[in-house]
Short mmCIF file of C-alpha atoms and ligand atoms in Angstrom, two decimals:
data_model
loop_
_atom_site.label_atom_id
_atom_site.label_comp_id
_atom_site.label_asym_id
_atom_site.label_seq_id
_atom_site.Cartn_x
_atom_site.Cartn_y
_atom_site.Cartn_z
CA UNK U 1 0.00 0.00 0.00
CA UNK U 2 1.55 3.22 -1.05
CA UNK U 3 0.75 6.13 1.43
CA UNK U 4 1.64 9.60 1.02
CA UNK U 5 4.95 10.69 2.15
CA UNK U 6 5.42 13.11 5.38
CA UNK U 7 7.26 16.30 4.62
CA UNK U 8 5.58 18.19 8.33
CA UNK U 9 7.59 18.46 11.22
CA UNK U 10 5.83 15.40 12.84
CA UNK U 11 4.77 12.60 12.87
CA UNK U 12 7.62 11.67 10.38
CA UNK U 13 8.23 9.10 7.96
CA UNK U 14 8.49 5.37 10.12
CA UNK U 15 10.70 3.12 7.99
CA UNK U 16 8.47 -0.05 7.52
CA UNK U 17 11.07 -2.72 9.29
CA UNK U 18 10.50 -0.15 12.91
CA UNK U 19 6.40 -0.33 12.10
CA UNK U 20 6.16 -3.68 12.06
CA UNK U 21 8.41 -4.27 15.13
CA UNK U 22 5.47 -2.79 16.97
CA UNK U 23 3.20 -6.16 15.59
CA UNK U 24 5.66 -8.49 17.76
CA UNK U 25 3.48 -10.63 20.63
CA UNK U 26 3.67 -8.11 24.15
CA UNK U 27 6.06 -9.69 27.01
CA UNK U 28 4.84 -8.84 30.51
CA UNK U 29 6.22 -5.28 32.08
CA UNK U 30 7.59 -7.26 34.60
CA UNK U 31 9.77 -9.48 32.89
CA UNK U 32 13.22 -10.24 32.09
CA UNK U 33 12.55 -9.79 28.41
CA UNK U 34 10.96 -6.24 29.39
CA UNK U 35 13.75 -5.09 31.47
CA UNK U 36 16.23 -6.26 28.63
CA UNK U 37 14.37 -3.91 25.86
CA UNK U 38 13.64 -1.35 28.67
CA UNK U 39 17.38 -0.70 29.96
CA UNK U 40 18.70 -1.74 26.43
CA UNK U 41 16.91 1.42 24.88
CA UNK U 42 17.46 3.64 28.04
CA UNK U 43 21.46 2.22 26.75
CA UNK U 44 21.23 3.85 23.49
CA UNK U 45 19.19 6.93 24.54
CA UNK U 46 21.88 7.85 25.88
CA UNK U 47 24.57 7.70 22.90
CA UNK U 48 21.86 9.66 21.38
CA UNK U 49 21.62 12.31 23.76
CA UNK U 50 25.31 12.04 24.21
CA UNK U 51 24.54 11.70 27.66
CA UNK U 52 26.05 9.96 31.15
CA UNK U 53 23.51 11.13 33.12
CA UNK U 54 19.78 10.16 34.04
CA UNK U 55 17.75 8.67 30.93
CA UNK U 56 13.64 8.79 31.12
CA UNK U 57 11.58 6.68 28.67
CA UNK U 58 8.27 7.49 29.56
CA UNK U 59 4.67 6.87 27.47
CA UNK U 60 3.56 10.16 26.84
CA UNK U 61 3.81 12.46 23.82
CA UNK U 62 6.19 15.40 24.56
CA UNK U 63 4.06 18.12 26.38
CA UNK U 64 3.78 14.76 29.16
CA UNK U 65 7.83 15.78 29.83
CA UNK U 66 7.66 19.07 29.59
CA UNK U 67 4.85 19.18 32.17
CA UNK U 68 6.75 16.47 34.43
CA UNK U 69 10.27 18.98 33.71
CA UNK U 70 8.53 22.11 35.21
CA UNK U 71 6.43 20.42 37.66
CA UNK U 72 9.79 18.42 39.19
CA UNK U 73 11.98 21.75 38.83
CA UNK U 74 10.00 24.67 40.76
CA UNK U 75 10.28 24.64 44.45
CA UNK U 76 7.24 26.82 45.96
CA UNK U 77 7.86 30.96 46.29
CA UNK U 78 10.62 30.17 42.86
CA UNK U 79 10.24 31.53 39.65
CA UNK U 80 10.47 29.92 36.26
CA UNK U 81 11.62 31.90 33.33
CA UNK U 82 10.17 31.06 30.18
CA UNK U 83 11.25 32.38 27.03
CA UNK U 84 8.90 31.80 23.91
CA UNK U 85 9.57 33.01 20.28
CA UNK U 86 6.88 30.99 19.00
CA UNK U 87 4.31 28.64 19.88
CA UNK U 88 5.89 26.00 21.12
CA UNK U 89 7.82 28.87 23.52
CA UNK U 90 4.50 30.03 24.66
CA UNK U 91 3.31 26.24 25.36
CA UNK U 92 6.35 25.88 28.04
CA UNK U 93 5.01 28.98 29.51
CA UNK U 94 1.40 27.90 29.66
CA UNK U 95 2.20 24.21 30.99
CA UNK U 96 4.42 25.78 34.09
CA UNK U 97 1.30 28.26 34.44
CA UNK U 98 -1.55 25.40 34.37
CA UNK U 99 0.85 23.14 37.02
CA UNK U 100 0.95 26.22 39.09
CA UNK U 101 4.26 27.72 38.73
CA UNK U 102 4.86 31.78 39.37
CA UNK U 103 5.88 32.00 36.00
CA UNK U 104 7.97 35.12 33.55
CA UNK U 105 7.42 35.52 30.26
CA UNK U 106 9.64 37.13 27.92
CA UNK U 107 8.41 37.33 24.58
CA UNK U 108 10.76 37.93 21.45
CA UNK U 109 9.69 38.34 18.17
CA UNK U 110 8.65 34.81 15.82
CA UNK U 111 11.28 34.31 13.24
CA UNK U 112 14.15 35.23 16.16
CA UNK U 113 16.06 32.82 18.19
CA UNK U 114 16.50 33.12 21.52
CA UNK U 115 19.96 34.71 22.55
CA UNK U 116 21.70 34.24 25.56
CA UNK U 117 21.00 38.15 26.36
CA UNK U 118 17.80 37.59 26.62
CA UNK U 119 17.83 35.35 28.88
CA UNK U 120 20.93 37.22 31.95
CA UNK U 121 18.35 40.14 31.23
CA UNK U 122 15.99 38.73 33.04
CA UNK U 123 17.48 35.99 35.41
CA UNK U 124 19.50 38.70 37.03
CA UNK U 125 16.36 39.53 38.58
CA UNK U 126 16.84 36.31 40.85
CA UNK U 127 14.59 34.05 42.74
CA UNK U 128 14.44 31.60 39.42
CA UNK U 129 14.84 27.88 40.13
CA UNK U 130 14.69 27.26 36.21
CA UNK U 131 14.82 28.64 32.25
CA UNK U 132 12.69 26.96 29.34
CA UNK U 133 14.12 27.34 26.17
CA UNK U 134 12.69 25.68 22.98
CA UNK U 135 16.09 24.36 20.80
CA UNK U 136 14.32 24.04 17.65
CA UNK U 137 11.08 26.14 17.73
CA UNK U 138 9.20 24.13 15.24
CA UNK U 139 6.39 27.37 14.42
CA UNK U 140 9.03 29.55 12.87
CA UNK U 141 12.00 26.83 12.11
CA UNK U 142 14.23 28.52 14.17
CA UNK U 143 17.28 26.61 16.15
CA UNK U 144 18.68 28.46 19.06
CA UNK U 145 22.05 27.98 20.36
CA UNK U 146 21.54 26.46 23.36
CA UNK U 147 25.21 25.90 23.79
CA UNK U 148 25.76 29.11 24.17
CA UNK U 149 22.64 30.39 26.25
CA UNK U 150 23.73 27.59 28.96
CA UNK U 151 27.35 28.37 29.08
CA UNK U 152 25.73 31.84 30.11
CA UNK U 153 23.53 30.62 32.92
CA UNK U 154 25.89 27.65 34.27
CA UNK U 155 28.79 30.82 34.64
CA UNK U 156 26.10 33.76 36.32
CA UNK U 157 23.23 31.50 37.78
CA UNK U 158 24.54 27.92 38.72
CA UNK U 159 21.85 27.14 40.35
CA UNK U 160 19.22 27.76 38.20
CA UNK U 161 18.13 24.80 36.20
CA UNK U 162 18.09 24.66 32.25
CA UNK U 163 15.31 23.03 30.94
CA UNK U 164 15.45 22.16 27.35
CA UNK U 165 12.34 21.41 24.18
CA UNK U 166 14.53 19.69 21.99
CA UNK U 167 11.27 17.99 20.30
CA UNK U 168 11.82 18.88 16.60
CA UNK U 169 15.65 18.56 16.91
CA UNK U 170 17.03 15.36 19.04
CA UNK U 171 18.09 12.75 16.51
CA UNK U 172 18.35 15.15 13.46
CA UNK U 173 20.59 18.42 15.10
CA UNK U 174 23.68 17.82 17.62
CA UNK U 175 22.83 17.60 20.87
CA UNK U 176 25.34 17.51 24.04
CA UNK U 177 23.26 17.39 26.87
CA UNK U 178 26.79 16.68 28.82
CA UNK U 179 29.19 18.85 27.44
CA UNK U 180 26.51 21.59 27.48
CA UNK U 181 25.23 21.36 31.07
CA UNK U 182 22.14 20.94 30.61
CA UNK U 183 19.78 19.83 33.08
CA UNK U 184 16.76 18.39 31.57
CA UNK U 185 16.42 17.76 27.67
CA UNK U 186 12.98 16.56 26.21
CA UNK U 187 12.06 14.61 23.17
CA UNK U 188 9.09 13.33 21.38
CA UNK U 189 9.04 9.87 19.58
CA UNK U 190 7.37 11.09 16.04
CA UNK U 191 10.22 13.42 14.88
CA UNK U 192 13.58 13.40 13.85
CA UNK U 193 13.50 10.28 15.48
CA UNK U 194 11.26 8.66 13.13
CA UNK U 195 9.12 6.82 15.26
CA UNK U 196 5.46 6.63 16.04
CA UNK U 197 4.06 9.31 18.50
CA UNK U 198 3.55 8.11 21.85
CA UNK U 199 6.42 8.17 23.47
CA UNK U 200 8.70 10.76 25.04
CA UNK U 201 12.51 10.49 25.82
CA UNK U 202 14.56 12.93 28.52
CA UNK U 203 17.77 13.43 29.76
CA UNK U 204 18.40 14.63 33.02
CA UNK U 205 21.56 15.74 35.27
CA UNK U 206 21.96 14.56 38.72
CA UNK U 207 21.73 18.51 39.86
CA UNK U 208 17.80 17.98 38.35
CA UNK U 209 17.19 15.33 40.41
CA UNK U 210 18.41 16.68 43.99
CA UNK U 211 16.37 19.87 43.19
CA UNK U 212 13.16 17.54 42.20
CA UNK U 213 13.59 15.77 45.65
CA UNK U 214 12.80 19.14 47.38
CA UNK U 215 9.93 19.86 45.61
CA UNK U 216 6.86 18.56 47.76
CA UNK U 217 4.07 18.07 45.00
CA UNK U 218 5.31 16.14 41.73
CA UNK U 219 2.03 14.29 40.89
CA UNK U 220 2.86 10.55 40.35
CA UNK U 221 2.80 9.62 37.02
CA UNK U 222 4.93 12.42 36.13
CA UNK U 223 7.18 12.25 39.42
CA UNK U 224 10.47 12.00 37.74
CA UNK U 225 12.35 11.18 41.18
CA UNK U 226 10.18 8.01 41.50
CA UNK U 227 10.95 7.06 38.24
CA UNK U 228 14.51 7.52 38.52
CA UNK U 229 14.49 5.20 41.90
CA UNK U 230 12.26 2.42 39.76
CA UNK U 231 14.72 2.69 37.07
CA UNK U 232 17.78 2.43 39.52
CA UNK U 233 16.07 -0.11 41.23
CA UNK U 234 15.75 -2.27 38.18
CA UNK U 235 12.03 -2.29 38.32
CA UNK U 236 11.74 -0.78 35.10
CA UNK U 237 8.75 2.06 35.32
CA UNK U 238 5.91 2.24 37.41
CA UNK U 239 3.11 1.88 35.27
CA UNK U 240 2.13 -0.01 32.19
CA UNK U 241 4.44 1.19 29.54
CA UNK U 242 3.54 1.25 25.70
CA UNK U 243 5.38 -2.01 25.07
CA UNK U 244 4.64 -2.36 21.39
CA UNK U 245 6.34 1.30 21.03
CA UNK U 246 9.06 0.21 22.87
CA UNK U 247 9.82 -2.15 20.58
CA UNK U 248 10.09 -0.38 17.64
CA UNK U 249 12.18 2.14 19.89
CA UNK U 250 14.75 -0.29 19.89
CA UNK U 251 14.42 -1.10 16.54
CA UNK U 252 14.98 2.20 15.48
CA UNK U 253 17.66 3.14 17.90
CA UNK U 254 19.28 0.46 16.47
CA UNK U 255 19.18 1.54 13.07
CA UNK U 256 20.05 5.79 14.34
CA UNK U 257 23.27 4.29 16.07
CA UNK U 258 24.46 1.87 13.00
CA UNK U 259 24.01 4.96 10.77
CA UNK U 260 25.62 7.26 13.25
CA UNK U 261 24.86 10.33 15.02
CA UNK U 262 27.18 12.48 12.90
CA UNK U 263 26.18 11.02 10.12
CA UNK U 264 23.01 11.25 10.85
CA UNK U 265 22.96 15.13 11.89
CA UNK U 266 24.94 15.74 8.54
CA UNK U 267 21.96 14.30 6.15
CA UNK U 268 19.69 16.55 8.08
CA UNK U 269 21.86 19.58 7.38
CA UNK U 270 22.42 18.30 3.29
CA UNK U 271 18.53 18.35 2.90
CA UNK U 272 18.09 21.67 4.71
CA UNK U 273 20.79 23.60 2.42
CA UNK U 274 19.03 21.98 -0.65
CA UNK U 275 15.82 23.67 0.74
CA UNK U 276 17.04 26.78 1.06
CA UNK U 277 18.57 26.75 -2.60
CA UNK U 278 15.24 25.53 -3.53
CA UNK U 279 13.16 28.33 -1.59
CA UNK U 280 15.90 31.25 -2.92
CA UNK U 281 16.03 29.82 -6.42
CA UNK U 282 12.13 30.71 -6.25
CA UNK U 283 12.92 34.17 -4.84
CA UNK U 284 11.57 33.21 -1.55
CA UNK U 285 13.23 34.28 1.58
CA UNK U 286 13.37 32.08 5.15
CA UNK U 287 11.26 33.27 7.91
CA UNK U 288 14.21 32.31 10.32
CA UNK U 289 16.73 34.66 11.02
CA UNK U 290 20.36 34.55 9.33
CA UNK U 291 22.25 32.14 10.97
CA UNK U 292 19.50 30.54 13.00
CA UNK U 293 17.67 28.12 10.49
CA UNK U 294 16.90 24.70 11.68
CA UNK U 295 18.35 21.96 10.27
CA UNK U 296 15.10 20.04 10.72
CA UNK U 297 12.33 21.57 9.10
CA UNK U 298 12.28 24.54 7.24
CA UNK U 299 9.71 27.93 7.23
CA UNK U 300 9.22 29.24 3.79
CA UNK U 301 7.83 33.37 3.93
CA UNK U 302 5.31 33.55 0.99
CA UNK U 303 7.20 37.13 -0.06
CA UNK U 304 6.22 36.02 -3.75
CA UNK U 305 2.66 35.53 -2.97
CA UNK U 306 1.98 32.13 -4.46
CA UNK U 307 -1.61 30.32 -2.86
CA UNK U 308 -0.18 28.05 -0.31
CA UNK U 309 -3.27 25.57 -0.27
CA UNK U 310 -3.41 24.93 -3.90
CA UNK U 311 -0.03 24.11 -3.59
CA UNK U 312 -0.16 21.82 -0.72
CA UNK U 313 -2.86 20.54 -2.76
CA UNK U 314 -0.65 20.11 -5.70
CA UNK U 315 1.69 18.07 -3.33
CA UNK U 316 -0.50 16.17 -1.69
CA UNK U 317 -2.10 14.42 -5.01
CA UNK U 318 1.71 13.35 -5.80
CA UNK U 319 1.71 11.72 -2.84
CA UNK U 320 3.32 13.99 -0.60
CA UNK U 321 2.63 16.39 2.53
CA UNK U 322 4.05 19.39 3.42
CA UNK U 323 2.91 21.72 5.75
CA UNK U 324 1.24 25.37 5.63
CA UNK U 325 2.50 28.27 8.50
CA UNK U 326 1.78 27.67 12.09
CA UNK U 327 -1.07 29.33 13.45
CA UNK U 328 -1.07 33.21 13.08
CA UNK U 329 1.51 32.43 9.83
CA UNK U 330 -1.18 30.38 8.50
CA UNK U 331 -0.84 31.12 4.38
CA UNK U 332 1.85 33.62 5.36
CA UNK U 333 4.11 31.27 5.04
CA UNK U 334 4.65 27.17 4.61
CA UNK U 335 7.02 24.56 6.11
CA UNK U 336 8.82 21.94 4.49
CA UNK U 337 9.97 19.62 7.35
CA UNK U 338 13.88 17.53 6.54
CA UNK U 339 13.61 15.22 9.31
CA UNK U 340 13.95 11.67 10.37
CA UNK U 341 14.45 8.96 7.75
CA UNK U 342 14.06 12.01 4.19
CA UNK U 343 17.09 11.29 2.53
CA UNK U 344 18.38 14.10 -0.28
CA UNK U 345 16.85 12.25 -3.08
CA UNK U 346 13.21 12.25 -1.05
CA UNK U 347 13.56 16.60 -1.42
CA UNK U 348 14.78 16.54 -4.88
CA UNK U 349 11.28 14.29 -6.03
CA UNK U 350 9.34 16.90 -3.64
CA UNK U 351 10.99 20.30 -5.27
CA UNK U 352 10.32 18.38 -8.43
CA UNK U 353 7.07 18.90 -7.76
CA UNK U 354 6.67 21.88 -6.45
CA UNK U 355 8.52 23.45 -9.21
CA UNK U 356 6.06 21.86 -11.31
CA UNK U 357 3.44 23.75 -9.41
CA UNK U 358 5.09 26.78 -9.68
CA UNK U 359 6.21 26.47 -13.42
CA UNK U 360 1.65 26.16 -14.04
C1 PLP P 401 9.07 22.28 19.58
C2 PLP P 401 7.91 21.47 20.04
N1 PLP P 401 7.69 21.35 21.36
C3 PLP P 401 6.68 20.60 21.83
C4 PLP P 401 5.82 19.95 20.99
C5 PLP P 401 4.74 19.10 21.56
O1 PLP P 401 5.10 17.78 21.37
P1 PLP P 401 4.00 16.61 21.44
O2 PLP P 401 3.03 16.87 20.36
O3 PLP P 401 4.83 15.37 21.25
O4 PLP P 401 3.38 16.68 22.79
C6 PLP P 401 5.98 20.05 19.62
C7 PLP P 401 5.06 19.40 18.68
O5 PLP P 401 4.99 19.69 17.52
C8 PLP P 401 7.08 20.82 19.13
O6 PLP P 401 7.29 20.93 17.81
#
């Protein structure tokens, strides 16, 4: 069965060898063949998150981890700073709000990344137990450097806690979550990892965990410091994970490490700069700013006025999908997502079509 080909920024393209893993007859959660899948993949999370540190594995879609990060990271009378320069930004912001958190929000313009100015401007303030920052804000296609913001706030405010959307970008963008002190990281399954939604993936450092333990109220399902004893424990998780997921998890993990994460991260960037000859070669310009464009999905501006539904319409009877602007850049502008399994001869048969749209 043919099925039409997923150029959005998630869910992604699911090689077929990873969906049928998912068909395998379920184990018990509380057996050895469990544990073996469920520490194997925590195993090569953590090559992928280029991590030492605390893994999480939990059966959620990513909004489940972010609420779990700011719910385990805010101590009562502490701040949170969130900084949003696009939706997914301003969904930090209203997750630490709806869990109860006394919460600031700076707001930079869409299409700008977040710098690490922006950011000392407003910690200096003090009384913060944690940042948000979105890596790869998936509305405009803009990538932060996160690098760089953290080396800021682990030299001026050690103790305040760096907690990281890296949604749209883990598995398709570098990521150090060691080397770049971070304290918590967050993933979704459906991205650049290529993999059903339903499950969510997170680092975490150990300085994360002893804050969590002084935080009184941390729910249950999302209470990431019993998790962390179940996993230490070898009990696995607490509740009934998504065990057909998990199995095509480690399929998939498998088949991210044999390619390589370098590798990997450099066929994302090859099918982004093709995009952006593609979009300039059509006189369009990016919506992200110079220097800032992710390397896993692209935002297109519609400066040359084309009619962004006929030609998502165009696409989609060849079989492909691509996605219009987020929200209030809704016609304004469309995305052409380069993540997960696209390889560079997957955009040349999609600009080969849109430049037959154009060309009508
Ligand atoms: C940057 C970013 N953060 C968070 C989310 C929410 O993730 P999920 O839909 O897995 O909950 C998304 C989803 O598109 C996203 O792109």
């Amino acid at each position: 069965m043919t099925h039409p080909r997923l150029y959005i920024p998630g869910p992604t393209e699911v090689a077929p060898d990873v969906l049928a893993a998912q068909t395998r007859p379920l184990v018990g959660h509380r057996s050895a063949e469990f544990s073996d899948l469920f520490y194997g993949i925590a195993a090569k999370l953590k090559c992928i998150l280029q991590t030492e540190q605390n893994v999480f594995i939990l059966t959620a879609s990513g909004s489940g981890l972010q609420e779990a990060a700011v719910r385990n990271a805010v101590r009562p009378g502490r701040k949170i700073l969130n900084v949003a320069a696009g939706a997914f930004g301003d969904r930090w912001q209203k997750i630490a709000v709806g869990n109860g958190c006394e919460s600031v929000r700076v707001d930079l313009d869409w299409g700008q990344p977040v710098r690490p100015e922006d950011v000392d401007r407003h910690l200096a303030a003090g009384g913060f137990d944690a940042v948000t920052i979105v890596h790869n804000e998936t509305s405009t296609a803009v990538m932060s450097d996160v690098a760089a913001i953290a080396e800021l706030v682990r030299a001026r405010y050690p103790d305040v806690l760096i907690l990281v959307d890296a949604v749209s970008s883990a598995g398709g963008a570098p990521i150090h979550f060691d080397d770049w002190g971070l304290d918590l990281l967050l993933t979704s399954s459906q991205k650049a990892l290529a993999l059903p939604p339903g499950l969510a993936f997170a680092a975490a450092s150990d300085r994360f965990l002893a804050q969590a333990a002084e935080v009184p109220h941390r729910g249950w399902y999302f209470d990431l410091v019993l998790l962390d004893k179940y996993f230490r424990d070898g009990r696995t998780t607490p509740a009934t994970p998504a065990i057909g997921l998990l199995y095509a998890a480690d399929c998939q993990f498998d088949r991210i490490l044999a390619e390589g994460m370098e590798a990997r991260w450099a066929r994302h960037q090859a099918c982004m700069t093709m995009t952006h000859a593609w979009a300039h070669e059509h006189g369009f310009e990016l919506f992200a700013a110079r220097g800032y464009e992710s390397r896993t999905v692209t935002c297109i501006r519609n400066n040359v006025s084309i009619d962004i539904p006929a030609m998502i319409k165009h696409a989609r009877s060849k079989g492909m999908v691509i996605g219009n602007g987020y929200g209030q850049l809704k016609n304004q502008a469309f995305r052409i997502a380069h993540m997960g399994e696209l390889t560079e001869a997957d955009m040349a048969e999609l600009f080969g079509v849109l430049d037959d749209y154009l060309a009508i």
